[in-house]
Short mmCIF file of C-alpha atoms in Angstrom, two decimals:
data_model
loop_
_atom_site.label_atom_id
_atom_site.label_comp_id
_atom_site.label_asym_id
_atom_site.label_seq_id
_atom_site.Cartn_x
_atom_site.Cartn_y
_atom_site.Cartn_z
CA MET D 1 134.59 104.86 66.38
CA VAL D 2 133.73 108.52 66.53
CA THR D 3 133.67 108.84 62.74
CA ASP D 4 132.72 106.52 59.91
CA PRO D 5 135.77 104.54 58.82
CA LYS D 6 137.46 105.94 55.74
CA THR D 7 135.01 108.79 55.24
CA TRP D 8 137.48 110.22 52.74
CA LEU D 9 136.85 107.50 50.16
CA LYS D 10 133.67 109.36 49.15
CA SER D 11 135.86 112.30 48.12
CA TYR D 12 138.16 110.32 45.82
CA SER D 13 138.23 111.29 42.15
CA PRO D 14 135.97 109.12 39.95
CA GLY D 15 137.69 105.84 39.14
CA MET D 16 140.29 106.07 41.91
CA PRO D 17 140.30 102.74 43.80
CA SER D 18 140.67 102.46 47.56
CA THR D 19 143.45 99.90 47.17
CA LEU D 20 146.26 99.43 44.66
CA ASP D 21 148.55 96.66 43.42
CA TYR D 22 152.23 97.03 44.33
CA PRO D 23 155.06 95.17 42.59
CA ARG D 24 156.95 92.85 44.90
CA ALA D 25 160.22 94.17 43.57
CA PRO D 26 163.13 96.43 44.56
CA LEU D 27 162.86 100.16 43.92
CA TYR D 28 165.26 99.97 40.96
CA HIS D 29 162.71 97.70 39.20
CA PHE D 30 160.95 100.83 37.95
CA LEU D 31 164.09 102.06 36.18
CA GLN D 32 164.56 98.68 34.51
CA GLU D 33 160.90 98.60 33.47
CA SER D 34 160.96 102.11 31.99
CA THR D 35 164.24 101.33 30.18
CA ALA D 36 162.65 98.28 28.55
CA ARG D 37 159.71 100.42 27.37
CA TYR D 38 161.46 103.68 26.47
CA PRO D 39 165.19 102.96 26.00
CA GLU D 40 165.92 106.07 23.88
CA ARG D 41 163.62 108.46 25.73
CA ALA D 42 165.38 111.18 27.71
CA ALA D 43 165.36 110.18 31.36
CA ILE D 44 167.29 113.32 32.41
CA ILE D 45 167.86 116.68 30.76
CA TYR D 46 170.35 118.40 33.01
CA GLN D 47 170.31 122.18 33.11
CA ASP D 48 173.78 123.08 34.39
CA SER D 49 173.75 126.39 36.25
CA SER D 50 176.95 127.57 34.53
CA GLU D 51 176.42 130.23 31.90
CA GLY D 52 176.73 129.04 28.31
CA ASN D 53 176.57 125.32 29.10
CA GLU D 54 174.25 123.30 26.89
CA PRO D 55 171.76 120.90 28.52
CA VAL D 56 173.06 117.35 28.99
CA THR D 57 170.67 114.55 28.04
CA LYS D 58 170.83 111.04 29.47
CA THR D 59 168.54 108.35 28.02
CA TYR D 60 166.91 105.58 30.00
CA LEU D 61 169.26 103.04 28.44
CA SER D 62 172.32 105.08 29.40
CA LEU D 63 171.05 105.65 32.95
CA ASP D 64 170.28 101.96 33.44
CA GLU D 65 173.64 100.80 32.08
CA ASP D 66 175.72 103.38 33.95
CA SER D 67 173.94 102.69 37.23
CA SER D 68 174.72 98.99 36.76
CA ARG D 69 178.37 99.92 36.15
CA PHE D 70 178.43 101.90 39.38
CA ALA D 71 176.88 98.92 41.18
CA ALA D 72 179.69 96.73 39.85
CA ALA D 73 182.27 99.29 40.97
CA LEU D 74 180.82 99.37 44.49
CA VAL D 75 180.89 95.58 44.69
CA SER D 76 184.54 95.64 43.56
CA LEU D 77 185.24 98.00 46.48
CA GLY D 78 183.81 95.49 48.94
CA VAL D 79 180.28 96.85 49.27
CA ARG D 80 177.83 94.12 50.18
CA LYS D 81 174.09 93.82 50.64
CA GLY D 82 172.88 96.08 53.44
CA ASP D 83 176.00 98.26 53.56
CA ARG D 84 175.36 101.99 53.69
CA VAL D 85 176.70 104.27 50.96
CA ALA D 86 176.37 107.98 51.68
CA TYR D 87 176.06 110.61 48.98
CA TYR D 88 177.00 114.27 49.38
CA ILE D 89 176.40 115.85 46.00
CA GLN D 90 174.22 118.47 44.32
CA ASN D 91 171.45 117.60 41.86
CA SER D 92 173.13 116.10 38.80
CA PRO D 93 172.96 113.09 36.46
CA GLU D 94 175.80 111.57 38.49
CA LEU D 95 173.69 111.70 41.65
CA ILE D 96 170.76 109.88 40.01
CA THR D 97 173.08 107.35 38.38
CA GLY D 98 174.86 106.77 41.67
CA PHE D 99 171.62 106.42 43.60
CA TYR D 100 170.37 103.58 41.42
CA GLY D 101 173.81 102.00 41.36
CA ILE D 102 173.81 101.87 45.15
CA LEU D 103 170.42 100.15 45.09
CA LYS D 104 171.50 97.63 42.45
CA ALA D 105 174.51 96.71 44.59
CA GLY D 106 172.06 95.83 47.37
CA ALA D 107 173.35 98.71 49.46
CA VAL D 108 171.44 101.51 51.18
CA PRO D 109 171.69 105.15 50.01
CA VAL D 110 172.24 107.66 52.83
CA PRO D 111 171.48 111.17 51.56
CA CYS D 112 173.56 113.97 53.09
CA ASN D 113 172.49 117.59 52.85
CA VAL D 114 174.99 119.54 50.73
CA MET D 115 174.74 122.39 53.22
CA TYR D 116 176.24 120.24 55.99
CA ARG D 117 179.46 121.42 57.54
CA ALA D 118 182.17 118.92 58.39
CA GLU D 119 180.87 118.05 61.87
CA GLU D 120 177.32 117.52 60.60
CA LEU D 121 178.57 115.29 57.81
CA ALA D 122 180.64 113.28 60.29
CA TYR D 123 177.57 112.68 62.46
CA HIS D 124 175.63 111.19 59.55
CA LEU D 125 178.52 109.07 58.34
CA ASN D 126 179.14 107.71 61.84
CA ASP D 127 175.52 107.17 62.82
CA SER D 128 174.71 105.36 59.58
CA GLY D 129 177.99 103.44 59.56
CA ALA D 130 178.57 104.42 55.93
CA LYS D 131 181.20 102.30 54.21
CA VAL D 132 181.57 104.51 51.12
CA LEU D 133 181.06 108.23 50.51
CA PHE D 134 180.08 109.45 47.05
CA CYS D 135 180.57 113.20 46.75
CA GLU D 136 181.33 115.96 44.29
CA ALA D 137 184.67 117.70 43.93
CA GLU D 138 183.33 120.98 45.30
CA LEU D 139 182.37 119.31 48.60
CA TYR D 140 185.31 116.93 48.89
CA PRO D 141 187.44 119.36 50.96
CA THR D 142 184.70 119.50 53.59
CA ALA D 143 184.53 115.71 53.72
CA GLN D 144 188.32 115.43 54.00
CA GLN D 145 188.23 117.26 57.33
CA VAL D 146 186.42 114.39 59.05
CA LEU D 147 186.92 111.21 57.03
CA ALA D 148 189.53 109.87 59.45
CA GLU D 149 186.94 110.01 62.23
CA THR D 150 184.37 107.92 60.31
CA PRO D 151 183.98 104.31 59.14
CA VAL D 152 184.22 105.39 55.48
CA SER D 153 186.81 103.26 53.68
CA ASN D 154 186.46 104.65 50.15
CA VAL D 155 185.53 108.05 48.70
CA ILE D 156 184.30 108.44 45.13
CA VAL D 157 184.46 111.96 43.71
CA ALA D 158 182.56 113.28 40.69
CA GLY D 159 183.12 116.45 38.72
CA GLY D 160 186.78 117.27 39.14
CA ASN D 161 190.32 116.19 39.86
CA VAL D 162 190.92 114.01 42.91
CA ASP D 163 193.91 113.32 45.12
CA GLY D 164 195.40 109.94 45.85
CA GLN D 165 192.97 109.30 48.70
CA ALA D 166 189.86 109.37 46.50
CA ILE D 167 188.59 107.53 43.43
CA SER D 168 187.48 109.36 40.29
CA TRP D 169 183.88 108.76 39.26
CA ASP D 170 184.78 108.84 35.57
CA SER D 171 187.66 106.38 35.84
CA LEU D 172 185.62 104.09 38.06
CA LEU D 173 182.75 103.78 35.59
CA THR D 174 185.05 103.05 32.66
CA SER D 175 186.92 100.34 34.56
CA VAL D 176 184.02 97.91 35.01
CA SER D 177 181.24 96.18 33.12
CA PRO D 178 177.61 96.53 34.24
CA LEU D 179 176.64 94.31 37.16
CA THR D 180 174.21 91.64 35.96
CA ASP D 181 173.99 89.32 38.97
CA LEU D 182 172.13 91.64 41.35
CA PRO D 183 171.79 90.64 45.02
CA ALA D 184 168.48 89.08 46.04
CA LEU D 185 166.51 91.39 48.33
CA ASP D 186 163.69 90.96 50.84
CA VAL D 187 161.59 93.98 49.90
CA ASP D 188 159.78 94.03 53.26
CA GLU D 189 162.96 94.02 55.33
CA ASP D 190 165.84 95.37 53.24
CA LEU D 191 166.27 99.13 53.17
CA ALA D 192 166.00 101.22 50.01
CA LEU D 193 166.84 104.47 51.76
CA LEU D 194 168.11 105.81 55.08
CA PRO D 195 167.19 109.52 55.12
CA TYR D 196 167.66 111.52 58.29
CA THR D 197 164.91 113.52 59.91
CA GLY D 198 164.57 115.77 62.92
CA GLY D 199 167.53 117.98 62.11
CA THR D 200 165.41 121.11 62.49
CA THR D 201 163.92 119.95 65.80
CA GLY D 202 166.51 117.81 67.53
CA ILE D 203 169.12 115.11 67.00
CA PRO D 204 168.78 113.72 63.45
CA LYS D 205 167.41 110.17 63.26
CA GLY D 206 167.63 107.78 60.34
CA ALA D 207 164.25 106.64 59.01
CA MET D 208 164.43 103.05 57.77
CA LEU D 209 162.50 102.98 54.49
CA THR D 210 162.26 99.56 52.88
CA HIS D 211 161.98 98.77 49.19
CA ALA D 212 158.33 97.89 49.80
CA ASN D 213 157.76 101.30 51.44
CA MET D 214 159.28 103.26 48.55
CA VAL D 215 157.68 101.15 45.81
CA ALA D 216 154.25 101.47 47.41
CA ASN D 217 154.51 105.24 47.69
CA ALA D 218 155.69 105.57 44.09
CA VAL D 219 152.61 103.67 42.90
CA GLN D 220 150.31 105.68 45.19
CA PHE D 221 151.85 108.95 44.01
CA ARG D 222 151.81 108.01 40.32
CA ASP D 223 148.25 106.70 40.25
CA TRP D 224 146.78 109.48 42.40
CA PHE D 225 148.05 112.21 40.08
CA GLY D 226 147.29 110.23 36.93
CA TYR D 227 150.76 110.25 35.41
CA GLU D 228 150.69 109.31 31.73
CA PRO D 229 153.24 106.52 31.07
CA GLY D 230 156.03 107.87 28.89
CA GLY D 231 154.29 111.22 28.50
CA GLU D 232 155.28 113.40 31.44
CA VAL D 233 157.93 116.12 31.72
CA PHE D 234 158.99 117.10 35.24
CA VAL D 235 160.85 120.29 36.10
CA ALA D 236 162.99 119.20 39.05
CA THR D 237 164.54 121.68 41.46
CA LEU D 238 163.87 120.00 44.80
CA PRO D 239 167.14 118.74 46.31
CA LEU D 240 167.73 115.03 45.77
CA PHE D 241 169.14 114.66 49.28
CA HIS D 242 165.63 115.37 50.62
CA ILE D 243 162.87 112.76 50.68
CA GLY D 244 160.52 115.06 48.75
CA GLY D 245 163.01 115.33 45.92
CA ILE D 246 164.11 111.69 46.02
CA ALA D 247 160.55 110.47 45.57
CA GLY D 248 158.74 113.34 43.89
CA VAL D 249 161.22 114.33 41.19
CA MET D 250 163.35 111.18 40.85
CA SER D 251 161.93 107.76 41.70
CA VAL D 252 158.30 108.55 40.85
CA PRO D 253 159.02 110.23 37.48
CA LEU D 254 161.33 107.37 36.49
CA SER D 255 158.63 104.87 37.45
CA ALA D 256 156.32 106.57 34.93
CA GLY D 257 158.88 106.76 32.13
CA GLY D 258 158.96 110.53 32.48
CA THR D 259 161.64 113.04 31.54
CA ILE D 260 163.29 114.91 34.42
CA VAL D 261 164.42 118.43 33.50
CA LEU D 262 166.94 118.64 36.32
CA PHE D 263 168.36 121.78 37.90
CA ARG D 264 171.31 121.94 40.24
CA ARG D 265 169.36 124.40 42.36
CA PHE D 266 166.20 126.50 42.20
CA SER D 267 166.07 129.63 40.06
CA ALA D 268 162.68 131.26 39.49
CA GLU D 269 163.49 132.58 36.03
CA ARG D 270 165.02 129.33 34.79
CA VAL D 271 162.09 127.30 36.11
CA LEU D 272 159.57 129.54 34.36
CA LYS D 273 161.56 129.29 31.13
CA ALA D 274 161.92 125.50 31.40
CA ILE D 275 158.20 124.99 31.93
CA GLN D 276 157.55 127.01 28.77
CA ASP D 277 160.37 125.61 26.61
CA TYR D 278 159.90 121.93 27.48
CA ARG D 279 156.11 122.13 27.75
CA ALA D 280 156.50 120.66 31.22
CA THR D 281 153.51 118.85 32.65
CA ARG D 282 154.57 118.69 36.30
CA PHE D 283 156.36 120.89 38.80
CA LEU D 284 156.81 120.02 42.45
CA GLY D 285 157.95 122.65 44.87
CA VAL D 286 157.65 123.98 48.38
CA PRO D 287 155.56 127.10 49.10
CA THR D 288 158.58 129.41 49.10
CA MET D 289 159.34 128.35 45.51
CA TYR D 290 155.83 129.19 44.34
CA ILE D 291 156.09 132.54 46.11
CA ALA D 292 159.37 133.21 44.27
CA LEU D 293 157.79 132.30 40.92
CA LEU D 294 154.86 134.63 41.58
CA ASN D 295 157.18 137.45 42.64
CA HIS D 296 159.33 137.21 39.51
CA GLU D 297 158.92 140.42 37.53
CA ASN D 298 158.38 138.58 34.22
CA ALA D 299 156.26 135.69 35.50
CA SER D 300 153.20 136.68 33.46
CA LYS D 301 155.21 136.66 30.21
CA TYR D 302 155.81 132.90 30.32
CA ASP D 303 153.38 130.31 29.00
CA LEU D 304 152.80 127.82 31.83
CA SER D 305 149.60 126.34 30.42
CA SER D 306 151.18 122.92 29.78
CA LEU D 307 151.19 122.17 33.52
CA ARG D 308 148.67 119.49 34.44
CA ALA D 309 149.31 119.52 38.14
CA SER D 310 151.78 121.12 40.50
CA ARG D 311 152.13 119.72 43.98
CA THR D 312 153.40 121.30 47.14
CA SER D 313 154.10 119.98 50.61
CA ALA D 314 156.85 120.27 53.26
CA ALA D 315 155.23 123.42 54.67
CA PRO D 316 151.74 124.95 54.80
CA LEU D 317 150.54 126.49 51.54
CA PRO D 318 148.94 129.91 52.04
CA LYS D 319 145.57 130.10 50.27
CA ALA D 320 146.55 133.35 48.58
CA VAL D 321 149.58 131.66 47.00
CA LYS D 322 147.49 128.80 45.58
CA GLU D 323 144.94 131.18 44.11
CA SER D 324 147.59 133.43 42.57
CA PHE D 325 149.54 130.53 41.03
CA ASP D 326 146.41 128.95 39.56
CA SER D 327 145.60 132.34 38.05
CA LEU D 328 149.12 132.67 36.61
CA VAL D 329 148.90 129.24 34.93
CA GLY D 330 145.37 129.86 33.67
CA HIS D 331 143.64 126.89 35.28
CA GLU D 332 143.50 125.11 38.64
CA VAL D 333 146.80 123.32 38.96
CA LEU D 334 148.37 123.73 42.42
CA VAL D 335 147.49 120.86 44.74
CA GLU D 336 148.58 120.62 48.36
CA GLY D 337 149.67 117.33 49.84
CA TYR D 338 151.27 116.07 53.02
CA GLY D 339 154.09 113.75 53.81
CA LEU D 340 156.98 113.03 56.11
CA THR D 341 160.41 111.50 55.84
CA GLU D 342 159.06 108.57 57.86
CA THR D 343 156.31 107.90 55.30
CA SER D 344 158.33 107.68 52.07
CA PRO D 345 156.96 110.55 52.01
CA LEU D 346 153.39 111.09 50.72
CA THR D 347 150.31 110.13 52.76
CA HIS D 348 147.71 112.75 51.80
CA ALA D 349 146.89 114.79 48.72
CA ASN D 350 143.98 116.75 47.37
CA PRO D 351 142.00 115.14 44.55
CA VAL D 352 143.12 116.97 41.43
CA ASN D 353 139.53 117.67 40.41
CA ASP D 354 138.37 118.77 43.87
CA ALA D 355 141.19 120.51 45.72
CA ARG D 356 140.24 122.37 48.88
CA ALA D 357 142.31 125.42 49.72
CA GLY D 358 144.01 125.13 53.08
CA SER D 359 143.63 121.34 53.22
CA ILE D 360 146.32 118.69 52.81
CA GLY D 361 143.64 116.58 51.14
CA VAL D 362 142.61 113.02 51.89
CA PRO D 363 144.60 109.87 52.66
CA LEU D 364 145.97 108.03 49.62
CA PRO D 365 144.75 104.51 48.75
CA ASP D 366 145.63 101.93 51.41
CA THR D 367 146.44 104.72 53.87
CA ASP D 368 144.56 105.17 57.14
CA ALA D 369 144.56 108.35 59.19
CA LEU D 370 143.04 109.18 62.56
CA VAL D 371 143.10 112.20 64.83
CA PHE D 372 143.81 111.24 68.45
CA ASP D 373 143.63 113.27 71.63
CA ALA D 374 146.92 115.16 71.68
CA ASP D 375 147.40 114.59 75.40
CA ASP D 376 146.69 110.88 75.82
CA GLY D 377 147.14 109.67 72.24
CA VAL D 378 144.33 107.16 72.78
CA ASP D 379 140.92 108.75 72.39
CA GLU D 380 139.80 109.52 68.85
CA MET D 381 138.68 113.09 68.33
CA PRO D 382 135.27 113.99 66.87
CA LEU D 383 134.96 115.57 63.42
CA GLY D 384 136.33 119.07 63.30
CA GLU D 385 138.21 118.85 66.59
CA VAL D 386 141.97 119.19 66.75
CA GLY D 387 144.25 116.37 67.87
CA GLU D 388 147.44 114.58 66.86
CA LEU D 389 147.45 113.05 63.39
CA ALA D 390 148.39 109.36 63.27
CA LEU D 391 148.94 107.24 60.16
CA ARG D 392 149.33 103.71 58.95
CA GLY D 393 149.91 102.33 55.48
CA PRO D 394 152.39 100.50 53.25
CA GLN D 395 154.58 103.62 52.99
CA VAL D 396 155.21 103.97 56.75
CA MET D 397 158.81 103.33 57.78
CA LYS D 398 160.13 100.22 59.49
CA GLY D 399 161.45 102.38 62.36
CA TYR D 400 164.31 104.67 63.34
CA TRP D 401 167.84 103.43 62.69
CA LYS D 402 169.40 102.03 65.90
CA ARG D 403 166.80 103.88 68.01
CA PRO D 404 164.31 101.35 69.43
CA LEU D 405 163.06 103.73 72.13
CA GLU D 406 162.24 106.52 69.66
CA THR D 407 160.65 103.93 67.37
CA SER D 408 158.37 102.66 70.14
CA GLU D 409 157.38 106.22 71.02
CA ALA D 410 156.52 107.09 67.42
CA ILE D 411 154.84 103.84 66.36
CA ARG D 412 152.20 102.69 68.84
CA ASN D 413 149.61 99.98 68.28
CA GLY D 414 150.38 100.01 64.58
CA TRP D 415 149.95 103.79 64.21
CA PHE D 416 152.69 106.27 63.41
CA TYR D 417 152.15 109.42 65.48
CA THR D 418 153.25 112.41 63.41
CA GLY D 419 153.52 115.15 66.03
CA ASP D 420 151.30 117.30 63.81
CA LEU D 421 148.02 118.74 65.06
CA ALA D 422 145.15 118.32 62.63
CA TYR D 423 141.42 117.85 62.20
CA MET D 424 139.21 116.10 59.66
CA ASP D 425 136.05 117.57 58.15
CA GLU D 426 132.83 115.79 57.21
CA ARG D 427 134.12 114.89 53.73
CA GLY D 428 137.31 113.31 55.02
CA TYR D 429 139.61 116.20 54.14
CA PHE D 430 142.38 116.81 56.66
CA PHE D 431 143.68 120.18 57.78
CA ILE D 432 147.03 120.66 59.52
CA VAL D 433 146.79 123.18 62.31
CA ASP D 434 150.41 123.12 63.46
CA ARG D 435 153.16 121.09 65.03
CA LYS D 436 152.41 120.18 68.64
CA LYS D 437 155.59 121.87 69.75
CA ASP D 438 154.83 125.07 67.79
CA VAL D 439 151.50 125.88 69.46
CA ILE D 440 151.76 129.19 71.32
CA ASN D 441 150.29 129.38 74.83
CA ALA D 442 149.59 133.08 75.28
CA ALA D 443 148.12 133.78 78.72
CA GLY D 444 146.27 130.47 78.63
CA PHE D 445 144.98 130.88 75.08
CA LYS D 446 146.22 128.52 72.37
CA VAL D 447 147.36 130.25 69.20
CA TRP D 448 148.08 128.24 66.04
CA PRO D 449 150.92 129.96 64.11
CA ARG D 450 149.59 128.82 60.76
CA GLU D 451 146.26 130.59 61.31
CA VAL D 452 148.02 133.90 61.93
CA GLU D 453 150.38 133.31 58.99
CA GLU D 454 147.41 132.77 56.67
CA VAL D 455 146.09 136.20 57.63
CA LEU D 456 149.49 137.82 57.13
CA TYR D 457 149.81 136.30 53.66
CA GLN D 458 146.52 137.92 52.69
CA HIS D 459 148.19 141.32 53.00
CA PRO D 460 149.46 142.36 49.54
CA SER D 461 152.81 143.63 50.85
CA VAL D 462 153.81 140.43 52.69
CA ARG D 463 156.19 138.11 50.81
CA LEU D 464 157.18 135.70 53.59
CA ALA D 465 155.89 135.37 57.13
CA ALA D 466 156.55 133.23 60.17
CA VAL D 467 154.73 133.33 63.48
CA LEU D 468 156.25 131.95 66.67
CA GLY D 469 155.93 132.09 70.41
CA VAL D 470 158.61 133.88 72.40
CA PRO D 471 159.02 134.02 76.20
CA ASP D 472 156.98 136.63 78.04
CA ASP D 473 157.22 137.17 81.81
CA TYR D 474 153.55 138.09 82.11
CA ARG D 475 151.79 136.02 79.42
CA GLY D 476 154.10 133.00 79.46
CA GLU D 477 154.49 133.33 75.72
CA THR D 478 153.63 136.10 73.34
CA VAL D 479 152.96 136.05 69.61
CA LYS D 480 155.75 137.29 67.36
CA ALA D 481 155.59 137.74 63.59
CA VAL D 482 158.72 137.84 61.45
CA ILE D 483 157.98 139.29 58.01
CA ALA D 484 159.80 139.81 54.72
CA LEU D 485 158.04 142.42 52.60
CA ARG D 486 157.73 142.45 48.83
CA GLU D 487 160.23 144.69 47.05
CA ALA D 488 157.45 146.91 45.73
CA HIS D 489 155.76 147.42 49.09
CA GLU D 490 153.91 150.65 49.84
CA PHE D 491 155.50 151.63 53.15
CA LYS D 492 158.03 154.40 53.76
CA THR D 493 159.04 153.23 57.24
CA GLU D 494 158.97 150.01 59.25
CA GLU D 495 156.68 151.66 61.76
CA SER D 496 154.19 152.48 59.02
CA ALA D 497 154.35 148.88 57.79
CA ARG D 498 153.87 147.58 61.32
CA LYS D 499 150.76 149.71 61.90
CA HIS D 500 149.13 148.74 58.61
CA ILE D 501 149.81 145.03 59.03
CA LEU D 502 148.54 144.98 62.62
CA ALA D 503 145.41 146.85 61.54
CA HIS D 504 144.93 144.15 58.90
CA CYS D 505 145.27 141.46 61.60
CA GLN D 506 142.71 143.20 63.81
CA HIS D 507 140.10 142.78 61.07
CA HIS D 508 140.64 139.02 60.91
CA LEU D 509 141.87 137.75 64.29
CA ALA D 510 140.82 137.66 67.91
CA SER D 511 142.88 140.04 70.02
CA TYR D 512 144.96 137.32 71.71
CA LYS D 513 146.10 136.02 68.30
CA ILE D 514 147.38 139.37 67.04
CA PRO D 515 151.19 139.58 67.09
CA ARG D 516 152.51 141.69 69.95
CA ILE D 517 155.93 141.82 68.29
CA VAL D 518 156.53 142.40 64.57
CA GLU D 519 160.04 142.13 63.16
CA PHE D 520 160.96 142.88 59.55
CA ARG D 521 163.78 141.12 57.73
CA ASP D 522 165.03 141.04 54.17
CA GLU D 523 164.94 137.23 54.23
CA LEU D 524 163.74 134.51 56.59
CA PRO D 525 165.93 131.52 57.48
CA LEU D 526 165.00 128.52 55.35
CA SER D 527 166.01 124.88 55.47
CA ALA D 528 167.49 123.27 52.37
CA ALA D 529 164.00 121.97 51.62
CA GLY D 530 162.55 125.48 51.68
CA LYS D 531 160.86 125.32 55.07
CA VAL D 532 160.84 128.46 57.17
CA LEU D 533 162.92 127.66 60.26
CA ARG D 534 160.81 128.87 63.17
CA ARG D 535 163.17 127.12 65.59
CA VAL D 536 166.10 129.30 64.51
CA MET D 537 164.12 132.49 65.01
CA ARG D 538 162.78 131.29 68.35
CA GLU D 539 166.33 130.56 69.55
CA GLU D 540 167.44 133.99 68.38
CA ALA D 541 164.61 135.61 70.33
CA ILE D 542 165.49 133.67 73.49
CA GLU D 543 169.19 134.57 73.20
CA ALA D 544 168.25 138.23 72.80
CA GLU D 545 166.37 138.21 76.13
#
């Protein structure tokens, strides 16, 4: 070994064990457990985005009973253990109820991004072999375009009138009694979730996450951040079709008996108000959300001091954003972590009492991480040297759905190779440098986009930034920065902005890292999870050649 095994354990918070106990139970066990402890506590407070609508509260008892009714309804429609049930619906109490009903029926939830067009939806329904589609009325017309081309035999629609081809959610739930004889499950083999990954980089692949995977990560997540049983309030805006939302603001909060203040979609002003009004203790978001909160004109007028910890992942967190958000709240609160769809998702997080800016933190209990040579994937890299991050732990997926070749390429000798370039420091903290495929080779020099982006974010006029490599006949690739400026920026012309920002870069970067091309936009393309889509901008640059 090049490094001492599990160096990171020395950096754990006092009292945090290196290993945890995990219930040998299905994922829905946590809902049943919290219902037994806190039956009348609010499980969900739904903040409908429509003006004038009052919040809708759903207790643990109501959520547990209604999810069991939905399970019974699915069984009556012929759904059996292991069948896939897709959902195509915005954040709502119906989504959460449906999710746990699918699990209780022994079936496998297949989350579908609500931004999918008909062809994209058809791909996911066909690849997963979904037997039932659960969607909302607003999205039903999109689904109707392709249902005949899929294996879906029944469609359940929530939130509106349905035609004769679909089943009403409301009528379905009132027509059955709660399912009590739940199917027996093998938690190590049976799937709790089939989320798709790779949509921003290639053909989407289903990640087979077992009940044991999801339960383990919920316990790791909950214990690492010290959630108080029955005492947490989560403001939830992450989409519940994304693994970060499914775990971070649904299954984990419910495992702790928490209250989920649920939003249909993100709104900076409504999030700030909800944190203040509900004395929220937790908020999970992606970096672009924190940037939006900081940029809100009235951000400083809200009392956010109730927050105990806010976590971010999905994309690199600029140091300047962390420092500014901590200052806004009034104490250190924003903690960066790291996870992937294939890992349920969380594998790393900063200790709450010792967060290091720019680091994804240390591996969670029972999680191993190594940095291997990025070329051969075999040799372990010394401390501080960059290589490909590989992981193993109870939260790592079983494999890719119906893709044995891709599974064997990703999981080798018991290690899941992430495709992310990283290094570990002497205290066991890990730092993501970039995706392997995103490294820019400019005239033989390697440029890490994140390093340049960090410098750009230090400039007070930069709101969003993305750095990418674009083709260059002479240099092979050249460095391009795409920037969205703050509304109150100081520049009169784009050329003036370009000169000032490049001068700023010259103070902080070697010459080969300085962007040769700077493009300004009002907004940058983002995925539904809030990630800046470098791939889209790279394709646009290539097409423009």
